[in-house]
């Protein structure tokens, strides 16, 4: 076989200099790219550029009853596109192993900002409840996007905690197997499944309208907070109890706002007059938007008493001043199967109510979550663990740096080292690897030479 020497013209100094400068250029661009992503306020792992697509990715969930996977995607998108106001917490698993995810909205500029808790879907079949909670959260985000003064004030002074789907196992079951399912999905025995999560709280447990029959829709469980879903929320709220000043749990149906107490019609809290005035203001704001009349009162006087409920627990045990159970539309025609075209109107009217609560808190309490809040029955600050913000799995092919992660510096350094090695290899190959040693096969030279022609 004929031996040849590689063409010397390919290795002249002019080419070496150009190759060297090109490699340096690639390195500098790579470093700048990495650092710009690290310092950016947007999480570019999944988001791309923050344009109108950001709005679409969060608002597309509105107007229908989403599955739980859609809710988790919505949470990811909120935290992805709006990390300056949004973060989330995986506060624990359900009986079937689903994550319970809380979204926190607010600027988080002060450690003593007040907190507001809002949850939905504690009863699986009440689909309008999660949809409304999601809509309210999106309104805060939209107000931030448009720099609306009233919303910015609420985000500045209040940390908003949203648990859109309290009962993910039951919620999914109501979508796939039994539309009218109410409880969670823990198997109690060979015949019975589920506990009523709004009878399982550690205040007046197994009181009025609770049942010891495991097959009953109102089964209160084996013990207070026996269910993972309830225990997870308790562990999340109690360490923050001195800062959370309002607790709202959305149900359906009935169009009612229940003040305290749910367990007895013979007792009211000391600050009942104030609670009722705020509830009336919420009802008036709702009526101004839609004309719907949300009745205000207590459950025992308007419907029936029940023990072991979350709103009573929030007031009596966690010491949260403004604690309400709100029953969404309608008044009985559609019951739990409210048409989809009612979702956004229901969200809009209840957003008006939320604005009343937010402005009331800012006006009457200002800043200072540790300062009491008035009317607290039992301060439990510092009890339990503090859940940490959720960290999301990112595509392994991405070298972009997540500035919210504690491991961001290590990932940045690893990425820079890798980029340096790759560019160094490119530099060596382009400047020195092109001179073929004596005895190189002609076919090899002919195979590589056209690249540089």
Short mmCIF file of C-alpha atoms in Angstrom, two decimals:
data_model
loop_
_atom_site.label_atom_id
_atom_site.label_comp_id
_atom_site.label_asym_id
_atom_site.label_seq_id
_atom_site.Cartn_x
_atom_site.Cartn_y
_atom_site.Cartn_z
CA UNK A 1 0.00 0.00 0.00
CA UNK A 2 1.30 3.43 -0.95
CA UNK A 3 2.55 5.63 1.95
CA UNK A 4 2.13 9.42 1.79
CA UNK A 5 2.69 12.42 3.97
CA UNK A 6 -0.25 14.66 4.92
CA UNK A 7 -0.38 18.01 3.11
CA UNK A 8 1.72 20.52 5.05
CA UNK A 9 -0.40 23.46 3.98
CA UNK A 10 -3.11 22.43 6.38
CA UNK A 11 -0.85 22.99 9.39
CA UNK A 12 0.52 26.41 8.69
CA UNK A 13 0.69 28.96 11.47
CA UNK A 14 -2.15 31.02 10.08
CA UNK A 15 -4.49 28.06 10.48
CA UNK A 16 -3.16 27.36 13.99
CA UNK A 17 -3.87 30.91 15.11
CA UNK A 18 -7.36 30.87 13.66
CA UNK A 19 -8.11 27.53 15.32
CA UNK A 20 -6.79 28.74 18.66
CA UNK A 21 -8.89 31.91 18.52
CA UNK A 22 -11.96 29.90 17.54
CA UNK A 23 -11.52 27.56 20.52
CA UNK A 24 -11.13 30.51 22.90
CA UNK A 25 -14.26 32.09 21.43
CA UNK A 26 -16.27 28.89 22.00
CA UNK A 27 -15.03 28.70 25.60
CA UNK A 28 -15.92 32.31 26.36
CA UNK A 29 -19.38 31.95 24.83
CA UNK A 30 -19.97 28.78 26.86
CA UNK A 31 -18.91 30.41 30.13
CA UNK A 32 -21.03 33.50 29.46
CA UNK A 33 -24.00 31.29 28.58
CA UNK A 34 -23.72 29.33 31.81
CA UNK A 35 -23.31 32.38 34.00
CA UNK A 36 -26.17 34.22 32.37
CA UNK A 37 -28.46 31.29 33.09
CA UNK A 38 -27.29 31.08 36.65
CA UNK A 39 -28.00 34.71 37.39
CA UNK A 40 -31.26 34.83 35.46
CA UNK A 41 -34.52 35.15 37.39
CA UNK A 42 -36.12 32.54 35.13
CA UNK A 43 -35.55 28.83 35.42
CA UNK A 44 -34.45 28.00 31.86
CA UNK A 45 -34.36 24.25 32.36
CA UNK A 46 -37.90 23.88 31.09
CA UNK A 47 -39.16 27.38 30.45
CA UNK A 48 -37.36 28.89 27.52
CA UNK A 49 -37.96 32.64 27.25
CA UNK A 50 -40.48 34.36 29.51
CA UNK A 51 -43.02 35.62 27.00
CA UNK A 52 -46.75 35.19 26.56
CA UNK A 53 -46.10 31.45 26.48
CA UNK A 54 -45.48 31.73 30.23
CA UNK A 55 -48.97 33.06 30.75
CA UNK A 56 -50.44 30.39 28.51
CA UNK A 57 -48.62 27.61 30.35
CA UNK A 58 -50.21 28.61 33.67
CA UNK A 59 -53.64 29.80 32.54
CA UNK A 60 -54.35 26.87 30.19
CA UNK A 61 -55.42 24.84 33.21
CA UNK A 62 -58.36 27.16 33.78
CA UNK A 63 -61.84 26.47 32.44
CA UNK A 64 -61.80 22.69 32.89
CA UNK A 65 -61.45 20.16 35.68
CA UNK A 66 -57.79 19.11 35.51
CA UNK A 67 -56.39 15.73 36.37
CA UNK A 68 -53.84 15.62 39.16
CA UNK A 69 -50.91 15.31 36.76
CA UNK A 70 -52.04 18.57 35.14
CA UNK A 71 -52.09 20.24 38.54
CA UNK A 72 -48.49 19.16 39.18
CA UNK A 73 -47.48 20.48 35.74
CA UNK A 74 -49.16 23.77 36.57
CA UNK A 75 -47.18 23.98 39.82
CA UNK A 76 -43.95 23.31 37.93
CA UNK A 77 -44.76 26.02 35.41
CA UNK A 78 -45.52 28.58 38.11
CA UNK A 79 -42.21 27.97 39.82
CA UNK A 80 -40.44 27.77 36.48
CA UNK A 81 -41.65 31.03 34.98
CA UNK A 82 -42.07 33.06 38.17
CA UNK A 83 -39.35 32.01 40.62
CA UNK A 84 -39.23 35.53 42.04
CA UNK A 85 -42.68 35.01 43.61
CA UNK A 86 -43.37 31.26 43.42
CA UNK A 87 -41.91 28.24 45.11
CA UNK A 88 -43.41 24.91 46.05
CA UNK A 89 -43.16 22.29 48.75
CA UNK A 90 -43.69 18.56 48.57
CA UNK A 91 -45.14 18.26 52.07
CA UNK A 92 -45.52 14.47 52.06
CA UNK A 93 -47.09 11.51 50.34
CA UNK A 94 -50.65 10.25 50.26
CA UNK A 95 -51.62 6.68 51.11
CA UNK A 96 -51.13 5.70 47.45
CA UNK A 97 -47.80 7.53 47.23
CA UNK A 98 -48.78 10.73 45.43
CA UNK A 99 -47.01 13.96 46.36
CA UNK A 100 -48.98 16.63 48.16
CA UNK A 101 -47.65 19.87 46.70
CA UNK A 102 -48.12 23.32 48.23
CA UNK A 103 -47.47 26.45 46.17
CA UNK A 104 -46.26 29.55 47.98
CA UNK A 105 -46.76 32.92 46.28
CA UNK A 106 -45.21 36.13 47.58
CA UNK A 107 -42.03 38.17 47.38
CA UNK A 108 -40.64 36.53 50.55
CA UNK A 109 -38.73 39.72 51.32
CA UNK A 110 -39.59 39.65 55.00
CA UNK A 111 -39.42 36.75 57.42
CA UNK A 112 -42.28 38.24 59.43
CA UNK A 113 -44.83 38.57 56.62
CA UNK A 114 -48.26 37.22 57.38
CA UNK A 115 -49.44 33.99 55.77
CA UNK A 116 -52.74 32.87 54.24
CA UNK A 117 -53.55 29.19 53.73
CA UNK A 118 -55.99 28.18 50.95
CA UNK A 119 -56.87 24.57 50.15
CA UNK A 120 -59.36 22.70 48.00
CA UNK A 121 -60.41 19.19 47.19
CA UNK A 122 -60.41 17.68 50.67
CA UNK A 123 -63.53 15.86 49.48
CA UNK A 124 -62.70 14.14 46.22
CA UNK A 125 -65.94 14.68 44.31
CA UNK A 126 -66.02 18.47 44.80
CA UNK A 127 -64.16 19.24 41.60
CA UNK A 128 -65.03 22.93 41.51
CA UNK A 129 -62.95 23.40 44.65
CA UNK A 130 -59.45 22.65 43.22
CA UNK A 131 -60.36 24.54 40.04
CA UNK A 132 -61.24 27.63 42.09
CA UNK A 133 -58.08 27.46 44.21
CA UNK A 134 -55.99 27.25 41.03
CA UNK A 135 -57.85 30.18 39.50
CA UNK A 136 -57.23 32.35 42.59
CA UNK A 137 -53.52 31.54 42.55
CA UNK A 138 -53.36 32.41 38.86
CA UNK A 139 -55.00 35.77 39.56
CA UNK A 140 -52.19 36.64 41.96
CA UNK A 141 -49.67 35.70 39.29
CA UNK A 142 -51.49 37.71 36.63
CA UNK A 143 -51.60 40.71 38.95
CA UNK A 144 -47.86 40.37 39.39
CA UNK A 145 -47.37 40.15 35.61
CA UNK A 146 -49.40 43.30 35.03
CA UNK A 147 -47.87 45.04 38.08
CA UNK A 148 -51.30 45.75 39.57
CA UNK A 149 -50.77 47.81 42.71
CA UNK A 150 -53.31 46.01 44.90
CA UNK A 151 -51.94 42.58 44.06
CA UNK A 152 -48.35 43.69 44.51
CA UNK A 153 -49.27 44.94 47.97
CA UNK A 154 -50.74 41.56 48.86
CA UNK A 155 -47.70 39.72 47.53
CA UNK A 156 -45.39 42.08 49.39
CA UNK A 157 -47.05 41.67 52.79
CA UNK A 158 -48.51 38.17 52.68
CA UNK A 159 -47.15 34.72 51.89
CA UNK A 160 -49.95 32.81 50.15
CA UNK A 161 -49.95 29.04 50.58
CA UNK A 162 -52.08 27.04 48.14
CA UNK A 163 -52.86 23.32 48.34
CA UNK A 164 -55.09 22.90 45.27
CA UNK A 165 -55.78 19.18 45.78
CA UNK A 166 -55.84 18.08 49.39
CA UNK A 167 -56.95 14.55 48.55
CA UNK A 168 -55.07 13.49 45.38
CA UNK A 169 -55.89 9.75 45.66
CA UNK A 170 -59.60 10.33 46.04
CA UNK A 171 -59.58 13.07 43.42
CA UNK A 172 -58.08 10.76 40.81
CA UNK A 173 -60.46 7.97 41.81
CA UNK A 174 -63.39 10.35 41.29
CA UNK A 175 -62.11 11.02 37.78
CA UNK A 176 -61.51 7.41 36.79
CA UNK A 177 -63.76 5.08 38.82
CA UNK A 178 -66.46 6.71 40.92
CA UNK A 179 -67.44 10.32 40.22
CA UNK A 180 -69.16 10.67 43.59
CA UNK A 181 -66.30 9.41 45.77
CA UNK A 182 -65.75 11.56 48.87
CA UNK A 183 -63.04 10.06 51.10
CA UNK A 184 -59.37 9.24 50.69
CA UNK A 185 -58.32 5.79 49.45
CA UNK A 186 -56.76 4.04 52.45
CA UNK A 187 -58.11 0.51 52.77
CA UNK A 188 -59.63 0.03 56.20
CA UNK A 189 -60.68 -3.62 55.93
CA UNK A 190 -61.80 -6.16 53.35
CA UNK A 191 -65.02 -4.25 52.66
CA UNK A 192 -64.31 -0.60 53.35
CA UNK A 193 -61.99 2.00 51.87
CA UNK A 194 -61.35 5.56 52.89
CA UNK A 195 -61.60 8.12 55.67
CA UNK A 196 -63.47 11.44 55.52
CA UNK A 197 -60.53 13.82 55.72
CA UNK A 198 -62.76 16.59 57.06
CA UNK A 199 -63.64 14.49 60.11
CA UNK A 200 -60.08 13.39 60.91
CA UNK A 201 -58.62 16.50 62.56
CA UNK A 202 -57.55 16.60 66.17
CA UNK A 203 -60.28 18.88 67.47
CA UNK A 204 -63.70 17.56 68.45
CA UNK A 205 -62.73 14.34 66.67
CA UNK A 206 -65.60 11.84 66.44
CA UNK A 207 -67.96 14.62 67.40
CA UNK A 208 -71.16 15.56 65.60
CA UNK A 209 -71.86 13.96 62.19
CA UNK A 210 -68.86 11.64 62.44
CA UNK A 211 -69.14 7.89 62.05
CA UNK A 212 -67.32 4.89 63.47
CA UNK A 213 -68.47 2.71 60.57
CA UNK A 214 -65.49 2.36 58.18
CA UNK A 215 -67.85 2.05 55.23
CA UNK A 216 -69.60 5.33 55.98
CA UNK A 217 -68.85 8.44 53.96
CA UNK A 218 -68.32 10.25 57.28
CA UNK A 219 -65.92 7.71 58.81
CA UNK A 220 -63.59 9.74 61.03
CA UNK A 221 -60.67 7.34 60.99
CA UNK A 222 -59.02 5.20 63.64
CA UNK A 223 -57.59 8.16 65.54
CA UNK A 224 -57.14 11.94 65.14
CA UNK A 225 -54.90 12.80 62.18
CA UNK A 226 -54.57 9.09 61.39
CA UNK A 227 -54.53 9.85 57.67
CA UNK A 228 -51.32 10.78 55.88
CA UNK A 229 -52.99 13.67 54.07
CA UNK A 230 -54.12 15.34 57.30
CA UNK A 231 -50.86 14.64 59.11
CA UNK A 232 -48.86 16.16 56.25
CA UNK A 233 -50.81 19.42 56.40
CA UNK A 234 -50.64 19.56 60.19
CA UNK A 235 -46.85 19.21 60.06
CA UNK A 236 -46.63 21.95 57.46
CA UNK A 237 -48.93 24.46 59.17
CA UNK A 238 -48.00 24.17 62.85
CA UNK A 239 -44.43 25.50 62.53
CA UNK A 240 -45.88 28.48 60.65
CA UNK A 241 -48.96 28.93 62.84
CA UNK A 242 -47.82 32.21 64.41
CA UNK A 243 -47.49 33.75 60.93
CA UNK A 244 -50.60 32.33 59.24
CA UNK A 245 -53.46 34.71 59.93
CA UNK A 246 -56.14 33.25 57.63
CA UNK A 247 -57.22 29.70 56.77
CA UNK A 248 -59.64 29.12 53.88
CA UNK A 249 -60.87 25.69 52.84
CA UNK A 250 -63.08 25.48 49.75
CA UNK A 251 -65.88 22.93 49.42
CA UNK A 252 -69.03 22.48 47.38
CA UNK A 253 -71.89 22.88 47.17
CA UNK A 254 -74.23 25.43 48.84
CA UNK A 255 -72.90 28.98 48.33
CA UNK A 256 -72.18 29.57 52.01
CA UNK A 257 -69.40 31.05 54.13
CA UNK A 258 -69.06 29.29 57.46
CA UNK A 259 -67.46 31.11 60.35
CA UNK A 260 -66.56 29.28 63.56
CA UNK A 261 -67.58 26.90 65.03
CA UNK A 262 -68.55 23.85 62.97
CA UNK A 263 -68.81 21.46 65.91
CA UNK A 264 -71.38 23.29 68.03
CA UNK A 265 -74.12 25.89 67.65
CA UNK A 266 -73.98 26.76 71.32
CA UNK A 267 -70.51 28.32 71.33
CA UNK A 268 -68.76 31.04 69.34
CA UNK A 269 -65.17 32.31 69.54
CA UNK A 270 -64.42 35.53 71.39
CA UNK A 271 -63.78 37.42 68.16
CA UNK A 272 -66.93 36.14 66.46
CA UNK A 273 -68.25 39.61 65.61
CA UNK A 274 -65.09 40.48 63.70
CA UNK A 275 -65.09 37.15 61.90
CA UNK A 276 -68.69 37.63 60.85
CA UNK A 277 -68.08 41.19 59.61
CA UNK A 278 -65.23 40.02 57.40
CA UNK A 279 -67.33 37.10 56.12
CA UNK A 280 -70.13 39.52 55.22
CA UNK A 281 -67.63 41.72 53.36
CA UNK A 282 -66.43 38.68 51.41
CA UNK A 283 -70.03 37.77 50.54
CA UNK A 284 -70.75 41.33 49.41
CA UNK A 285 -67.69 41.35 47.13
CA UNK A 286 -68.79 38.07 45.57
CA UNK A 287 -72.29 39.39 44.98
CA UNK A 288 -70.95 42.54 43.30
CA UNK A 289 -69.14 40.39 40.73
CA UNK A 290 -71.73 37.74 39.92
CA UNK A 291 -74.94 38.57 41.76
CA UNK A 292 -74.72 35.27 43.62
CA UNK A 293 -75.69 35.31 47.28
CA UNK A 294 -73.28 33.45 49.57
CA UNK A 295 -75.02 33.08 52.94
CA UNK A 296 -72.92 33.80 56.03
CA UNK A 297 -73.15 32.00 59.36
CA UNK A 298 -72.02 28.83 61.09
CA UNK A 299 -72.48 25.29 59.89
CA UNK A 300 -74.63 24.13 62.84
CA UNK A 301 -77.11 26.98 62.33
CA UNK A 302 -77.19 26.89 58.53
CA UNK A 303 -76.83 23.16 57.83
CA UNK A 304 -75.56 20.76 60.49
CA UNK A 305 -72.81 20.48 63.10
CA UNK A 306 -69.78 18.27 62.52
CA UNK A 307 -66.63 17.53 64.49
CA UNK A 308 -63.07 16.90 63.45
CA UNK A 309 -63.10 19.52 60.68
CA UNK A 310 -60.07 21.37 59.37
CA UNK A 311 -61.40 24.93 59.82
CA UNK A 312 -62.24 24.35 63.49
CA UNK A 313 -58.79 22.80 64.01
CA UNK A 314 -57.12 25.80 62.35
CA UNK A 315 -58.85 28.21 64.73
CA UNK A 316 -58.75 26.18 67.94
CA UNK A 317 -55.42 24.32 67.70
CA UNK A 318 -53.25 26.25 65.25
CA UNK A 319 -54.58 29.58 66.55
CA UNK A 320 -55.29 31.02 63.10
CA UNK A 321 -57.51 34.05 63.50
CA UNK A 322 -59.60 34.13 60.32
CA UNK A 323 -60.74 30.59 59.62
CA UNK A 324 -63.51 29.93 57.10
CA UNK A 325 -65.06 27.04 55.25
CA UNK A 326 -66.48 28.31 51.97
CA UNK A 327 -69.03 26.28 50.03
CA UNK A 328 -68.95 27.07 46.32
CA UNK A 329 -71.86 26.93 43.82
CA UNK A 330 -74.36 25.85 43.18
CA UNK A 331 -77.30 25.61 45.58
CA UNK A 332 -78.38 22.13 44.60
CA UNK A 333 -79.38 21.86 40.93
CA UNK A 334 -76.05 20.51 39.68
CA UNK A 335 -74.73 19.63 43.15
CA UNK A 336 -71.17 18.29 42.80
CA UNK A 337 -71.23 18.22 39.00
CA UNK A 338 -71.08 21.92 38.21
CA UNK A 339 -70.75 22.51 34.44
CA UNK A 340 -67.38 23.58 33.10
CA UNK A 341 -68.71 26.93 31.94
CA UNK A 342 -69.25 27.82 35.61
CA UNK A 343 -65.59 27.36 36.56
CA UNK A 344 -64.26 30.78 35.56
CA UNK A 345 -67.28 32.75 36.88
CA UNK A 346 -66.91 30.91 40.19
CA UNK A 347 -63.21 31.71 40.22
CA UNK A 348 -63.78 35.38 39.45
CA UNK A 349 -66.32 35.91 42.20
CA UNK A 350 -64.16 34.17 44.80
CA UNK A 351 -61.09 36.10 43.68
CA UNK A 352 -63.05 39.21 44.67
CA UNK A 353 -63.53 37.67 48.10
CA UNK A 354 -59.84 36.88 48.40
CA UNK A 355 -58.96 40.48 47.64
CA UNK A 356 -61.16 41.56 50.52
CA UNK A 357 -59.31 39.21 52.87
CA UNK A 358 -55.90 40.28 51.60
CA UNK A 359 -56.59 43.99 51.90
CA UNK A 360 -58.15 43.49 55.34
CA UNK A 361 -55.00 41.75 56.56
CA UNK A 362 -52.69 44.41 55.14
CA UNK A 363 -54.81 47.26 56.53
CA UNK A 364 -55.45 45.83 59.99
CA UNK A 365 -52.39 43.72 60.65
CA UNK A 366 -49.66 45.09 58.37
CA UNK A 367 -46.40 43.21 58.71
CA UNK A 368 -45.21 41.13 61.62
CA UNK A 369 -46.25 37.49 61.52
CA UNK A 370 -44.74 36.71 64.90
CA UNK A 371 -46.67 39.38 66.72
CA UNK A 372 -49.76 37.43 67.62
CA UNK A 373 -52.52 38.49 65.24
CA UNK A 374 -55.19 38.68 67.92
CA UNK A 375 -57.79 36.18 68.94
CA UNK A 376 -55.41 33.23 68.99
CA UNK A 377 -56.46 30.37 71.18
CA UNK A 378 -53.42 28.17 71.28
CA UNK A 379 -50.05 29.22 69.91
CA UNK A 380 -48.20 26.23 68.52
CA UNK A 381 -45.32 28.01 66.82
CA UNK A 382 -42.22 25.89 66.45
CA UNK A 383 -43.99 22.52 66.61
CA UNK A 384 -42.98 19.94 64.00
CA UNK A 385 -40.69 20.16 61.02
CA UNK A 386 -40.29 22.99 58.54
CA UNK A 387 -40.87 21.73 55.01
CA UNK A 388 -38.24 22.94 52.56
CA UNK A 389 -38.93 24.29 49.06
CA UNK A 390 -39.36 21.56 46.51
CA UNK A 391 -36.50 20.92 44.08
CA UNK A 392 -37.42 19.62 40.69
CA UNK A 393 -35.77 16.96 38.61
CA UNK A 394 -34.19 18.56 35.54
CA UNK A 395 -33.24 17.05 32.18
CA UNK A 396 -29.88 15.34 32.57
CA UNK A 397 -28.80 16.56 29.16
CA UNK A 398 -28.94 20.19 30.26
CA UNK A 399 -25.85 21.96 31.55
CA UNK A 400 -27.75 25.02 32.68
CA UNK A 401 -27.40 26.03 36.29
CA UNK A 402 -30.36 26.11 38.67
CA UNK A 403 -29.59 29.09 40.88
CA UNK A 404 -32.21 28.01 43.42
CA UNK A 405 -30.41 24.77 44.21
CA UNK A 406 -27.75 24.48 46.86
CA UNK A 407 -25.69 22.39 44.44
CA UNK A 408 -25.63 25.08 41.75
CA UNK A 409 -21.97 26.02 42.33
CA UNK A 410 -20.84 22.43 42.06
CA UNK A 411 -22.83 21.93 38.87
CA UNK A 412 -21.46 25.16 37.43
CA UNK A 413 -17.87 24.14 38.14
CA UNK A 414 -18.41 20.68 36.70
CA UNK A 415 -19.96 22.15 33.57
CA UNK A 416 -17.12 24.64 33.13
CA UNK A 417 -14.47 21.94 33.57
CA UNK A 418 -16.22 19.73 31.04
CA UNK A 419 -16.50 22.60 28.58
CA UNK A 420 -12.81 23.44 29.05
CA UNK A 421 -11.76 19.85 28.42
CA UNK A 422 -13.89 19.59 25.29
CA UNK A 423 -12.57 22.85 23.91
CA UNK A 424 -8.98 21.91 24.78
CA UNK A 425 -9.43 18.66 22.90
CA UNK A 426 -10.85 20.58 19.96
CA UNK A 427 -7.91 22.99 20.06
CA UNK A 428 -5.32 20.21 20.09
CA UNK A 429 -7.00 18.35 17.28
CA UNK A 430 -7.35 21.43 15.11
CA UNK A 431 -3.85 22.81 15.62
CA UNK A 432 -1.66 19.71 15.97
CA UNK A 433 -3.72 16.70 15.09
CA UNK A 434 -3.89 17.44 11.41
CA UNK A 435 -0.25 16.71 10.56
CA UNK A 436 -0.21 13.10 9.48
CA UNK A 437 2.85 11.17 10.69
CA UNK A 438 5.06 9.43 8.22
CA UNK A 439 3.52 6.26 7.01
CA UNK A 440 -0.10 7.29 7.22
CA UNK A 441 -2.39 5.28 4.98
CA UNK A 442 -3.46 7.16 1.83
CA UNK A 443 -7.09 6.19 2.37
CA UNK A 444 -7.05 7.81 5.81
CA UNK A 445 -5.64 11.07 4.47
CA UNK A 446 -8.15 11.14 1.66
CA UNK A 447 -10.96 10.45 4.11
CA UNK A 448 -10.07 13.42 6.37
CA UNK A 449 -8.56 15.94 3.97
CA UNK A 450 -11.81 17.10 2.29
CA UNK A 451 -13.04 18.44 5.61
CA UNK A 452 -10.45 21.21 5.41
CA UNK A 453 -10.74 22.03 1.74
#
